[in-house]
Coordinates of C-alpha atoms and ligand atoms in Angstrom, one line a residue:
X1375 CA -38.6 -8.6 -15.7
X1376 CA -39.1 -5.3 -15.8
X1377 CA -40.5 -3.7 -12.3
X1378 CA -37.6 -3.7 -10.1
X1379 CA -38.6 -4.6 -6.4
X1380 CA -42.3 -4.0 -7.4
X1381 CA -41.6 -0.5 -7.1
X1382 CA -40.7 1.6 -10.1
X1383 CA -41.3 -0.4 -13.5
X1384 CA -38.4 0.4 -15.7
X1385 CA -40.5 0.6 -18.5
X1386 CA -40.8 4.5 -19.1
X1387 CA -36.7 4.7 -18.2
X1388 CA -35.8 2.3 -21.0
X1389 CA -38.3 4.4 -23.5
X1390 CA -36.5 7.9 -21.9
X1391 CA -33.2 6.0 -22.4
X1392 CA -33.8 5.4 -26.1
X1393 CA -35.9 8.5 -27.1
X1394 CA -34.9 11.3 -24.7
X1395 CA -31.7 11.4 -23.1
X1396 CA -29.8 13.3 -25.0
X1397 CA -27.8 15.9 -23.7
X1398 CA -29.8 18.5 -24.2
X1399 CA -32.8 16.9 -22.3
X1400 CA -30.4 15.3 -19.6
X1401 CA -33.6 16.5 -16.8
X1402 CA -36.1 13.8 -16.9
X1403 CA -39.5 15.5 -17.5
X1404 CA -42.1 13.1 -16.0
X1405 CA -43.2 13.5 -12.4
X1406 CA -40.8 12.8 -9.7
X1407 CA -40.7 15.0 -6.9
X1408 CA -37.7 17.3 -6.1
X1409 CA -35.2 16.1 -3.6
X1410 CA -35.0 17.8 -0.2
X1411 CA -32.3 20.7 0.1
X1412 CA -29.3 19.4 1.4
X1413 CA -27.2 22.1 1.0
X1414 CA -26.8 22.9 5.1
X1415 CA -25.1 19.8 5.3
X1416 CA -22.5 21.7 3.2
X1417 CA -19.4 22.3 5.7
X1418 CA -17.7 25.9 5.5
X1419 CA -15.6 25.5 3.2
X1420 CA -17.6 23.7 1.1
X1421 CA -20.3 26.6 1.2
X1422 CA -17.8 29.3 0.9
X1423 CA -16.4 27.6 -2.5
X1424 CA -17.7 28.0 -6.0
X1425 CA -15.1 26.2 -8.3
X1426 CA -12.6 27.9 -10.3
X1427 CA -13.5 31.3 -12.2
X1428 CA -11.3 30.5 -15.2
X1429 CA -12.6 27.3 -16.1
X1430 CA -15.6 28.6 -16.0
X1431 CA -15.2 31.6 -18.0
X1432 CA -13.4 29.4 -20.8
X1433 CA -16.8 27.2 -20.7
X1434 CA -19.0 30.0 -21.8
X1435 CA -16.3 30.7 -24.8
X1436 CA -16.9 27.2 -25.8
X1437 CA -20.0 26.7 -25.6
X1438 CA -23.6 28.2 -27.5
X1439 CA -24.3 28.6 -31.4
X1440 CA -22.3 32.0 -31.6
X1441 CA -19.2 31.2 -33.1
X1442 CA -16.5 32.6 -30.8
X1443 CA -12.8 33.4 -31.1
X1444 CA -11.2 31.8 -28.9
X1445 CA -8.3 34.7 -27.2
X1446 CA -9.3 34.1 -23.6
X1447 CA -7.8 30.7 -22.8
X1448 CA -4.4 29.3 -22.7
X1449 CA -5.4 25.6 -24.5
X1450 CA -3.5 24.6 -27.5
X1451 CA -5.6 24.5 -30.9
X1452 CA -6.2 20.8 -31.4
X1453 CA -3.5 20.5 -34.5
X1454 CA -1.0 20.8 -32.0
X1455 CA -2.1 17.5 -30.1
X1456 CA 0.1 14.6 -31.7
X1457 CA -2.4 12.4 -31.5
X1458 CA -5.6 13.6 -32.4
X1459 CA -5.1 12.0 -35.6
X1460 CA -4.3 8.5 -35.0
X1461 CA -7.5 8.5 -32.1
X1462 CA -9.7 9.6 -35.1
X1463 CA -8.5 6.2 -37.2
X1464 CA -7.3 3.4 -35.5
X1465 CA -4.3 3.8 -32.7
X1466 CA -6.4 1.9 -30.2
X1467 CA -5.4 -1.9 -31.8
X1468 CA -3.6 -3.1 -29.6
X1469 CA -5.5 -5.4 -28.1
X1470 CA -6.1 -9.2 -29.5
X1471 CA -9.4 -9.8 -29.7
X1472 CA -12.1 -7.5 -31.4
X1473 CA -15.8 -7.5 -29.3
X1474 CA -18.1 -6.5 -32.2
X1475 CA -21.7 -5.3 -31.9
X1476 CA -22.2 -8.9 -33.8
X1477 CA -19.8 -10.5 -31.3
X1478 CA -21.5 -9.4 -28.1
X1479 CA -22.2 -11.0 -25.4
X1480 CA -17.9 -10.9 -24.7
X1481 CA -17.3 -14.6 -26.6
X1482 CA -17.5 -17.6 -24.1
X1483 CA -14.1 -19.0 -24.9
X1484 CA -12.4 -17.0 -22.1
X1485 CA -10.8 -14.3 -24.2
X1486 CA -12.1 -10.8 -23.4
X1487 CA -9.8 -8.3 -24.8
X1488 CA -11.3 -6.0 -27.0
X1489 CA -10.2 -4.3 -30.4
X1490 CA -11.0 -0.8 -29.6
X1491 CA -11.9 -0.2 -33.4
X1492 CA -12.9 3.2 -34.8
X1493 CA -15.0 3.2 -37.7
X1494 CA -14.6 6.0 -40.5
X1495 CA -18.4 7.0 -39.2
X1496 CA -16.1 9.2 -36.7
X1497 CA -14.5 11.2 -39.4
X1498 CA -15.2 14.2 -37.0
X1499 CA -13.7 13.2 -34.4
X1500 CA -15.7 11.8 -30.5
X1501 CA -18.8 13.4 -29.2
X1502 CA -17.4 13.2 -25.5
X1503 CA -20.4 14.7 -24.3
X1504 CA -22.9 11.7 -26.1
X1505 CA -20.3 9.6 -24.0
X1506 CA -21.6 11.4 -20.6
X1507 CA -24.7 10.9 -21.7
X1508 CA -24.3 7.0 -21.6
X1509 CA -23.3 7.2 -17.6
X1510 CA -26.6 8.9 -17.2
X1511 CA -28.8 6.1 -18.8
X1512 CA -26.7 4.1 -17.0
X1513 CA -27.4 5.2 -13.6
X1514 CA -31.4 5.4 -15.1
X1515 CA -31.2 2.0 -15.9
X1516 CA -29.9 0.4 -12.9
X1517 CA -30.7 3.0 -10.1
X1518 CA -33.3 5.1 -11.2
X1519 CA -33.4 7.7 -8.8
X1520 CA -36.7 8.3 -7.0
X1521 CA -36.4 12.5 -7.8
X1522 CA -36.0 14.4 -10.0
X1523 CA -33.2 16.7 -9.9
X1524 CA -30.8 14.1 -9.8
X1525 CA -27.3 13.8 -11.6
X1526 CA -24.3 12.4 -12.4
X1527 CA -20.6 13.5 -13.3
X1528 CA -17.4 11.8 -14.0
X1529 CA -14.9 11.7 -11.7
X1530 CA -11.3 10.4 -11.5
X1531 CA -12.4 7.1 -9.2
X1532 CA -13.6 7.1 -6.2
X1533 CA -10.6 7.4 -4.0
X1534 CA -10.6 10.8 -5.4
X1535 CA -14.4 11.3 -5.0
X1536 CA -14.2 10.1 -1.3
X1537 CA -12.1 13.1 -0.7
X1538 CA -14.2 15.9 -2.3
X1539 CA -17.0 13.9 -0.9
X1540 CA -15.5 14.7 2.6
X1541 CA -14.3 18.1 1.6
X1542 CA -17.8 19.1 0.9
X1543 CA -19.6 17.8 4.0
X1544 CA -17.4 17.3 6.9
X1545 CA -15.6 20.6 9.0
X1546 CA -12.8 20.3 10.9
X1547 CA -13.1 17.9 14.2
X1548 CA -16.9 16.7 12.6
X1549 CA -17.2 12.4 13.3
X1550 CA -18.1 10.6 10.6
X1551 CA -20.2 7.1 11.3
X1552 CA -19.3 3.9 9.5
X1553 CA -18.8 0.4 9.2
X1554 CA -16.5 -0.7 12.3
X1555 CA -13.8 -2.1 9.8
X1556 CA -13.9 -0.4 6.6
X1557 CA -11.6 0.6 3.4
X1558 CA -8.2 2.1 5.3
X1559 CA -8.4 4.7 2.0
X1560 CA -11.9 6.2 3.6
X1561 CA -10.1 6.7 7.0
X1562 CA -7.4 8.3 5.4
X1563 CA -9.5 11.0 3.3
X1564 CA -11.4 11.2 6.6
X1565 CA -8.4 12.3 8.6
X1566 CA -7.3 14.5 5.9
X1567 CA -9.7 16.7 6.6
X1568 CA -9.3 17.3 10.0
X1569 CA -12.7 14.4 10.9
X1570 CA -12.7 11.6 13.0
X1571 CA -14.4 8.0 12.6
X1572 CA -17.1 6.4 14.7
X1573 CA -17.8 3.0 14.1
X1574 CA -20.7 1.6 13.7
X1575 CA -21.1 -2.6 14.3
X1576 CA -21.7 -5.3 11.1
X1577 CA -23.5 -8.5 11.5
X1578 CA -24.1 -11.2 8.5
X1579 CA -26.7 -8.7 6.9
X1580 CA -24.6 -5.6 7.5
X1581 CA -24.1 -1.9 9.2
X1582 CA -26.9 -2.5 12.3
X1583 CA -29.7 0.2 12.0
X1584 CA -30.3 -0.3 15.8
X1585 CA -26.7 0.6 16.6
X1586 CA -26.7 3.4 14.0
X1587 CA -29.4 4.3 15.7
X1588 CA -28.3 4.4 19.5
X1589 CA -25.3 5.9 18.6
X1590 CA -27.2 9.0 17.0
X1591 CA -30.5 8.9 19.7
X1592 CA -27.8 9.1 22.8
X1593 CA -25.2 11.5 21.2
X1594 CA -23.5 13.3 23.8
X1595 CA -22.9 16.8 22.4
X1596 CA -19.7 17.3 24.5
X1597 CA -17.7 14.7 21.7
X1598 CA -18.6 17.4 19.0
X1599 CA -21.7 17.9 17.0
X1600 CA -24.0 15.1 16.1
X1601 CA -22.8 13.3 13.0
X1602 CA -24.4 14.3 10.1
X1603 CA -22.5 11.5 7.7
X1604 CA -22.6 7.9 7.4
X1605 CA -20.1 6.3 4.3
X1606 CA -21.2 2.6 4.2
X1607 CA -20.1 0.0 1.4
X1608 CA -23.2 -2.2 1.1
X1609 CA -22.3 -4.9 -0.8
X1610 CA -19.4 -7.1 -0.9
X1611 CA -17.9 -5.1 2.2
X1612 CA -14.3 -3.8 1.8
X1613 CA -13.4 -6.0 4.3
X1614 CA -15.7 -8.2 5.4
X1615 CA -17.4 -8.7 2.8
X1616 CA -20.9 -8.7 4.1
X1617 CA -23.6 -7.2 2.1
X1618 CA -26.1 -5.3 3.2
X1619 CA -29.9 -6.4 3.3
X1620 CA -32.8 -5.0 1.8
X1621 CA -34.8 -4.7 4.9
X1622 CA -31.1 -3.5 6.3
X1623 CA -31.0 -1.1 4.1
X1624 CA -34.7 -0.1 4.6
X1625 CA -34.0 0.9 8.2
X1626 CA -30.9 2.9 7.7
X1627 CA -32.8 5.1 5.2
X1628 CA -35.5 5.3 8.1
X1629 CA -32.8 6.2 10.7
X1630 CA -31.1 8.5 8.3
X1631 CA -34.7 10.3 7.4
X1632 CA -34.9 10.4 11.6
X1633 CA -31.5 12.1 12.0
X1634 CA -31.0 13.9 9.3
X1635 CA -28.4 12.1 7.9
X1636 CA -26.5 12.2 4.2
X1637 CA -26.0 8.5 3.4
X1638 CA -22.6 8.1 1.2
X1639 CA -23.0 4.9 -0.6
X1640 CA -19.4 3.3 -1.6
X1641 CA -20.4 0.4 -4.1
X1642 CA -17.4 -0.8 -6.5
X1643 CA -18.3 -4.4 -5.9
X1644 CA -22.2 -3.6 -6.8
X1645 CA -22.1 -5.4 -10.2
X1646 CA -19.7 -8.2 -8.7
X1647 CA -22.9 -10.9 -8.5
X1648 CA -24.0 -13.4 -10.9
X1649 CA -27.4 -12.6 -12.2
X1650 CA -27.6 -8.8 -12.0
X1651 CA -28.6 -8.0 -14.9
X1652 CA -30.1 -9.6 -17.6
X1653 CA -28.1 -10.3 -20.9
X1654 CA -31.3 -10.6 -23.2
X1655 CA -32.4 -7.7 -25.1
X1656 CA -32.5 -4.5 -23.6
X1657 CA -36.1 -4.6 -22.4
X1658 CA -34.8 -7.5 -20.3
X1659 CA -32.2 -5.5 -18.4
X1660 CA -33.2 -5.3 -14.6
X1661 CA -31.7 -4.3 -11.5
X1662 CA -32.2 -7.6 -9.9
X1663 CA -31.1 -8.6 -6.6
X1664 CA -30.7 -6.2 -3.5
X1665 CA -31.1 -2.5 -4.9
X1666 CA -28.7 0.0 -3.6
X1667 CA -29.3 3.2 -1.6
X1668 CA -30.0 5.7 -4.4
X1669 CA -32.8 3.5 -6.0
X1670 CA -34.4 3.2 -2.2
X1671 CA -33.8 6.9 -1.3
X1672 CA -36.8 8.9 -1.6
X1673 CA -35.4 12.1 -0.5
X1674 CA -32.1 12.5 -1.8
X1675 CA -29.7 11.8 1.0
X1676 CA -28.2 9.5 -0.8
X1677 CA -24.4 10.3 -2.6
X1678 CA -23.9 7.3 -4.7
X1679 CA -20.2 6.5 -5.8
X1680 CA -19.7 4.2 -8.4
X1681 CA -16.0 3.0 -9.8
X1682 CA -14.7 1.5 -12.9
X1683 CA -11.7 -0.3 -11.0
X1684 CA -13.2 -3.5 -10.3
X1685 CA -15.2 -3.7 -13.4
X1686 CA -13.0 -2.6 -16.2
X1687 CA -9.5 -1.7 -14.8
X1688 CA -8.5 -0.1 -11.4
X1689 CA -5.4 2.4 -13.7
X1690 CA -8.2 4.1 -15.7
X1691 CA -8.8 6.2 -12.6
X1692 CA -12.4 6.6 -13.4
X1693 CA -15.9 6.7 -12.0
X1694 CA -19.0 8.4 -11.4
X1695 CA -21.1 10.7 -8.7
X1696 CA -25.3 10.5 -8.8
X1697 CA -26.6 12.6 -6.3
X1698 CA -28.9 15.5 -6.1
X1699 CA -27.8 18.2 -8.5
X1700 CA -26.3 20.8 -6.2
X1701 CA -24.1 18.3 -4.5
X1702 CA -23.1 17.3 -7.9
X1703 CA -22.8 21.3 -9.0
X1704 CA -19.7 21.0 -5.7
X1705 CA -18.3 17.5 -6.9
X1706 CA -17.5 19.8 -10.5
X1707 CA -16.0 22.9 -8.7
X1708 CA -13.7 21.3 -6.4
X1709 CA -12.5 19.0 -9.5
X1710 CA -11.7 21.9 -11.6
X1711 CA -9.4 23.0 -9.1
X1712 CA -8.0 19.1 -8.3
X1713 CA -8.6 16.2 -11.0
X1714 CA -10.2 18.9 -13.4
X1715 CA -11.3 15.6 -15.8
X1716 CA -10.9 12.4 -16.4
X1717 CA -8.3 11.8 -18.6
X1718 CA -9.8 12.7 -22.3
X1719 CA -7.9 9.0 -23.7
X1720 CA -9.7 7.4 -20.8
X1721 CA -12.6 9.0 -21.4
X1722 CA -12.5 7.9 -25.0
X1723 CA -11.3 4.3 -24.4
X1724 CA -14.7 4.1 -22.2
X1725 CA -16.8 5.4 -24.7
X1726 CA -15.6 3.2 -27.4
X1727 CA -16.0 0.5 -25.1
X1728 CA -19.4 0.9 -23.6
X1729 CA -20.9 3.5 -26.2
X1730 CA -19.6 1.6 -29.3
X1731 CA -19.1 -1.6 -29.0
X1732 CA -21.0 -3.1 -25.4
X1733 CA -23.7 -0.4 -25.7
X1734 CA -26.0 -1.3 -22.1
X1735 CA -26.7 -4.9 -22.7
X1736 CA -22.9 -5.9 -23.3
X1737 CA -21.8 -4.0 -20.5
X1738 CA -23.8 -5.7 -18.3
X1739 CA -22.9 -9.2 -20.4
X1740 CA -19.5 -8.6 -19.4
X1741 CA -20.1 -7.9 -15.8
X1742 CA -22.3 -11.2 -15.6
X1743 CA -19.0 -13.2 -17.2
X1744 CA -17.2 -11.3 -14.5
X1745 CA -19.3 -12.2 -11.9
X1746 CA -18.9 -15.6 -12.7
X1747 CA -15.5 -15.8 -12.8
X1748 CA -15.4 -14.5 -9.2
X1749 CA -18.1 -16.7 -8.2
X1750 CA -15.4 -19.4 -9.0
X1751 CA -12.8 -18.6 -7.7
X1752 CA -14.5 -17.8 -4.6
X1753 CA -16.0 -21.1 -4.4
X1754 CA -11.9 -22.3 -4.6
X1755 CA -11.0 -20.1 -2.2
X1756 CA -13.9 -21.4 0.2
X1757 CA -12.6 -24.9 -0.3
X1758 CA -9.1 -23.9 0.4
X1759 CA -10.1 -22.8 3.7
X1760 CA -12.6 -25.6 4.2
X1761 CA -9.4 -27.6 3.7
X1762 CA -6.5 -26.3 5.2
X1763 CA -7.4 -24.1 7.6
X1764 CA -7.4 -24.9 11.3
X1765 CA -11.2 -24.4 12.0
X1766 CA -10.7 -24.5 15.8
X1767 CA -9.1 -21.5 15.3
X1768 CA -10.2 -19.8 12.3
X1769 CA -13.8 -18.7 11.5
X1770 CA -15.2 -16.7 8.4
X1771 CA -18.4 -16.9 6.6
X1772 CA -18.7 -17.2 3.0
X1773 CA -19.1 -14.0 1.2
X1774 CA -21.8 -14.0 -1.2
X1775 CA -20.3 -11.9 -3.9
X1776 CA -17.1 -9.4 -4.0
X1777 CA -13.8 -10.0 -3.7
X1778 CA -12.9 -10.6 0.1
X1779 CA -12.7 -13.4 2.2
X1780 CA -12.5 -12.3 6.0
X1781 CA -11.2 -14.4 8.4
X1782 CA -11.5 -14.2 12.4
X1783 CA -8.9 -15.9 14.8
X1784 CA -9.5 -17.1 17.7
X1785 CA -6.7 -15.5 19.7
X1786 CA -7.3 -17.5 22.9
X1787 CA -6.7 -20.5 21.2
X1788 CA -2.7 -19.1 21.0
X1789 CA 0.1 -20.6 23.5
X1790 CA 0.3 -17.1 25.0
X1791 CA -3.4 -16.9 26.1
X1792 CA -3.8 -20.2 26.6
X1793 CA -1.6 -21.2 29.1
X1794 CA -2.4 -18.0 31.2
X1795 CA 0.8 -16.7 30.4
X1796 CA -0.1 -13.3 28.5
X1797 CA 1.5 -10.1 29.8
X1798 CA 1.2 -6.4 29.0
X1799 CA -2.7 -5.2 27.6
X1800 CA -3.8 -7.6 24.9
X1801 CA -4.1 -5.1 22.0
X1802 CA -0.1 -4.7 22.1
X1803 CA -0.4 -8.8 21.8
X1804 CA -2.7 -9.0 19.6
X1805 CA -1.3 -6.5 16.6
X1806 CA 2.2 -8.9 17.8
X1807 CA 0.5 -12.0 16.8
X1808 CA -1.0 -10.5 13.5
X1809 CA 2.4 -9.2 12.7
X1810 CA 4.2 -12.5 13.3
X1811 CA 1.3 -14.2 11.1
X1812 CA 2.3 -11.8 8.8
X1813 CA 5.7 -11.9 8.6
X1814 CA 5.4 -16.0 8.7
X1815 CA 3.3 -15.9 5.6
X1816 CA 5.6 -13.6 3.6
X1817 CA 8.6 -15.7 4.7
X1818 CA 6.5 -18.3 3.3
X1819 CA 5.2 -16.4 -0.1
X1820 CA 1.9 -15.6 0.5
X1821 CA 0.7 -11.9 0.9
X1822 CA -2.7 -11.4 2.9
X1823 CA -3.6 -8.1 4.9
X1824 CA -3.9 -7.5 8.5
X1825 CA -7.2 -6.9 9.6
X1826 CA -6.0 -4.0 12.0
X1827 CA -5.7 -1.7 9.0
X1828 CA -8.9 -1.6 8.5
X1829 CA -10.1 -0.4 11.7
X1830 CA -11.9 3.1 11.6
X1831 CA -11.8 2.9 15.7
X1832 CA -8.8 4.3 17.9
X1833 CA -9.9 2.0 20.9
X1834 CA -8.0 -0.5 21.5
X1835 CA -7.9 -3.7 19.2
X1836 CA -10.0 -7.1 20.8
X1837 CA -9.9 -8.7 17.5
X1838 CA -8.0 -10.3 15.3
X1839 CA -8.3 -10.5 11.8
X1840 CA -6.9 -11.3 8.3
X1841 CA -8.1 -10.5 4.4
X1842 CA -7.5 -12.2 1.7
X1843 CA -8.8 -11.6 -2.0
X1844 CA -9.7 -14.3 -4.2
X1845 CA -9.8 -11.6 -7.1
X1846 CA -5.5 -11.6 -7.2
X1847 CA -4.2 -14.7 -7.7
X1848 CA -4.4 -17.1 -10.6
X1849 CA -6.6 -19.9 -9.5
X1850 CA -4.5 -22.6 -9.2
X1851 CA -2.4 -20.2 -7.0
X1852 CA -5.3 -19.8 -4.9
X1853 CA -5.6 -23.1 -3.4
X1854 CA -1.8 -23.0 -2.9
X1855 CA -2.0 -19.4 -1.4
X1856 CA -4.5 -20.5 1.6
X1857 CA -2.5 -24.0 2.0
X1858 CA 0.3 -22.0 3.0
X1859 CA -1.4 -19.2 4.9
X1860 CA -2.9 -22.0 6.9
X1861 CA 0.7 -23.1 8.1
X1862 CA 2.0 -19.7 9.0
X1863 CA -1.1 -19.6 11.1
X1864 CA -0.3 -23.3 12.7
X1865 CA 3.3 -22.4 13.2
X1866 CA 2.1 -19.1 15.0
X1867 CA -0.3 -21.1 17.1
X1868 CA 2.3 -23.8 17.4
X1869 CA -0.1 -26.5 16.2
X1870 CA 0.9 -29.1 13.7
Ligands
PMP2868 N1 -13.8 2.2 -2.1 C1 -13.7 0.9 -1.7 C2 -14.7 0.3 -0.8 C3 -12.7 0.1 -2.2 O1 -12.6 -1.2 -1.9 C4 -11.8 0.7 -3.2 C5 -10.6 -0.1 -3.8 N2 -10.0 -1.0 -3.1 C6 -11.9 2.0 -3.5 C7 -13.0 2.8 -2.9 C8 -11.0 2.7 -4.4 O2 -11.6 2.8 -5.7 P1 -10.9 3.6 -6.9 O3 -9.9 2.7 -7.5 O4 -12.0 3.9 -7.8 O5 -10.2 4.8 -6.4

């Protein structure tokens, strides 16, 4: 354990973690270079805006060892809150099962509920900004960022960070590059902001670098200006669920470095594989396995977003940014005028959590349980399809980690194609076939999700696809789920 990839021995982060981050020395000290400027990739807007004047003019008032009266800002004095009492003893128990310090790793026996217990050593209330702090030792721990003036802030998950994200980099009528199917909510926040997709193809290990980069060496400058943005979800790919390899990952950095390129790293199902991290004491925690963008990134193109939705629970709306410090400085001024903060209970639930009860080695305890549990029910998923599925038909390749399965249909295999009787252009057909699968397996009580939606190309569609999730449905349900997916498929295809 210890050196991660042979590269940066996470040695000296553990001693920072435990002797030096402290807010106050939040920049690490020893030598790492600075990352490149990336500030031209900022679009107009994004240039042109510096956050909101107020909030930051309260700051100041709050902030520094001269006591100062607060007549400047329109925030109630904290007697006023109704609860600030009961989060300072013990409001939190409602949950079953208490997780101790003494208790952790979470207990094998299946119940994982936690006791958020506050001990009277909090007489004086949460130091939120200690609970920050955790986040950054976090992203030390598990990324450690190549430069030096990287960092991190909270945001309000990363649905919301995708669209600052976009905000800040993208003007109106820019392209954006990314996976050829990818998470419908990205090509949403894209088109919010007046920029279009261009897809880039996926095989087994992922985006393709060559693609990538024939896309970017023959760009003809009468589509609009060369894209300057690729948003990729490495691992466990919302929808395929491919993940990206290392050597993958390698040569997009190198065609990113070549093309100047900011890389925006969408990773919620990151900690979703068995084996991580470590459980043993801390000096055993290591970022095994394939290591994500921002550990790889030498330069700082990298914007890393990170979610607490698939890892703790999707309605906490929270999540973090790392990236280098003045794209970070422009995540913080377009929040105070959307999000402005996670919500301060949220923010405290976390902290108790992770900073109180977990601490790093039981966080990452719990996401090892979790990735086991997926690992399961994968594994009954797989043999659902193995099963029932018609495998003339249907094709899919197991997902190593994540939460999708994604299945490909043959569509000339159906009676309309097959017997040379098709009419009208095939992508009206085809979204009618994946409609009628649809509506067959809702008929029937099973939910999946058309694979159309997750197109980020408006060509026409010469595909046809489905997702499901193993992460949903009770497991016994997931057996029974596919059974009956795999007969609204039949009856569409009219074999029995
Ligand atoms: N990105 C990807 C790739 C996702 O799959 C999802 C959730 N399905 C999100 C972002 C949304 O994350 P959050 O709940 O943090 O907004």
């Amino acid at each position: 354990m210890g050196a991660a990839f042979g590269q940066k021995p996470l040695g000296p982060v553990l001693h920072l973690y435990r002797s030096q981050l402290h807010p106050q020395h939040r920049q690490i000290t020893y030598t790492k270079p600075s990352s490149k400027n990336l500030e031209p990739h900022f679009s107009v807007e994004s240039q042109a805006f510096g956050g909101s004047a107020l909030k930051k003019s309260s700051s100041v008032a709050s902030t520094g060892s001269k006591r100062m009266i607060p007549l400047g800002t329109g925030r109630p004095s904290p007697e006023y809150y109704p609860w600030i009492r009961s989060l300072e003893s013990k409001q939190f128990d409602t949950y079953s099962e208490a997780i101790t310090k003494e208790t952790n790793p979470p207990a094998a026996n299946g119940h994982h509920q936690l006791a958020l217990q506050v001990s009277t050593k909090h007489d004086d209330g949460y130091n939120l900004a200690l609970a920050l702090n955790y986040g950054h030792a976090h992203v030390e721990l598990v990324h450690n960022p190549s430069y030096s003036n990287w960092d991190t802030c909270l945001t309000a998950g990363t649905t919301s960070a995708l669209e600052i994200a976009f905000r800040i980099f993208c003007n109106r009528g820019d392209i954006v590059l990314s996976e050829k199917y990818t998470y419908p909510g990205t090509i949403k926040a894209i088109n919010l902001v007046g920029a279009q997709m261009q897809a880039v193809d996926l095989d087994k290990a992922g985006a393709s670098a060559i693609y990538l980069k024939e896309i970017l060496d023959k760009w003809d400058i009468s589509r609009g200006p060369k894209p300057t943005v690729f948003y990729t979800i490495p691992c466990g790919q919302n929808p395929t669920d491919t993940t990206q390899s290392l050597k993958r990952r390698q040569q997009i950095l190198e065609v990113a470095e070549e093309h100047v390129l900011i890389i925006i790293e969408d990773d919620p199902y990151y900690f979703l594989r068995p084996g991580l991290c470590s459980t043993g004491a801390d000096s055993d925690i290591s970022a095994d396995g394939v290591p994500s963008y921002l550990f790889l990134d030498t330069f700082g193109r990298v914007v890393r977003l990170d979610s607490t939705s698939k890892i703790l629970a999707p309605g906490l709306r929270a999540g973090w940014v790392t990236a280098n410090a003045s794209i970070i400085e422009k995540f913080l001024a377009y929040q105070e005028v959307s999000t402005v903060a996670v919500s301060e209970p949220v923010q405290m639930m976390l902290y108790i959590l992770l900073d109180d009860n977990w601490g790093h080695t039981g966080f990452f305890s719990w996401l090892d349980f979790l990735s086991q549990q997926y690992r399961i029910r994968r594994d009954l998923m797989l043999e659902a399809c193995s099963k029932y599925l018609p495998q003339d038909i249907c094709t899919w390749v197991p997902p190593d980690y994540g939460m999708f399965l994604w299945l490909e249909l043959d569509w000339r295999k159906h009676p309309q194609f097959k017997d040379g009787l098709s009419c009208g252009s095939l992508s009206l057909n085809l979204l009618e076939i994946e409609n009628n699968i649809l509506q067959l397996a809702l008929e029937d009580g099973v939910q999946v999700t058309k694979g159309s939606l997750f197109r980020c190309s408006k060509k026409p569609i010469e595909e046809l696809h489905f997702r499901m999730t193993f992460a949903a449905a009770s497991e016994q349900d997931l057996t029974q789920g596919v059974r009956i997916f795999a007969g609204s498929i039949r009856k569409e295809f009219t074999i029995y």
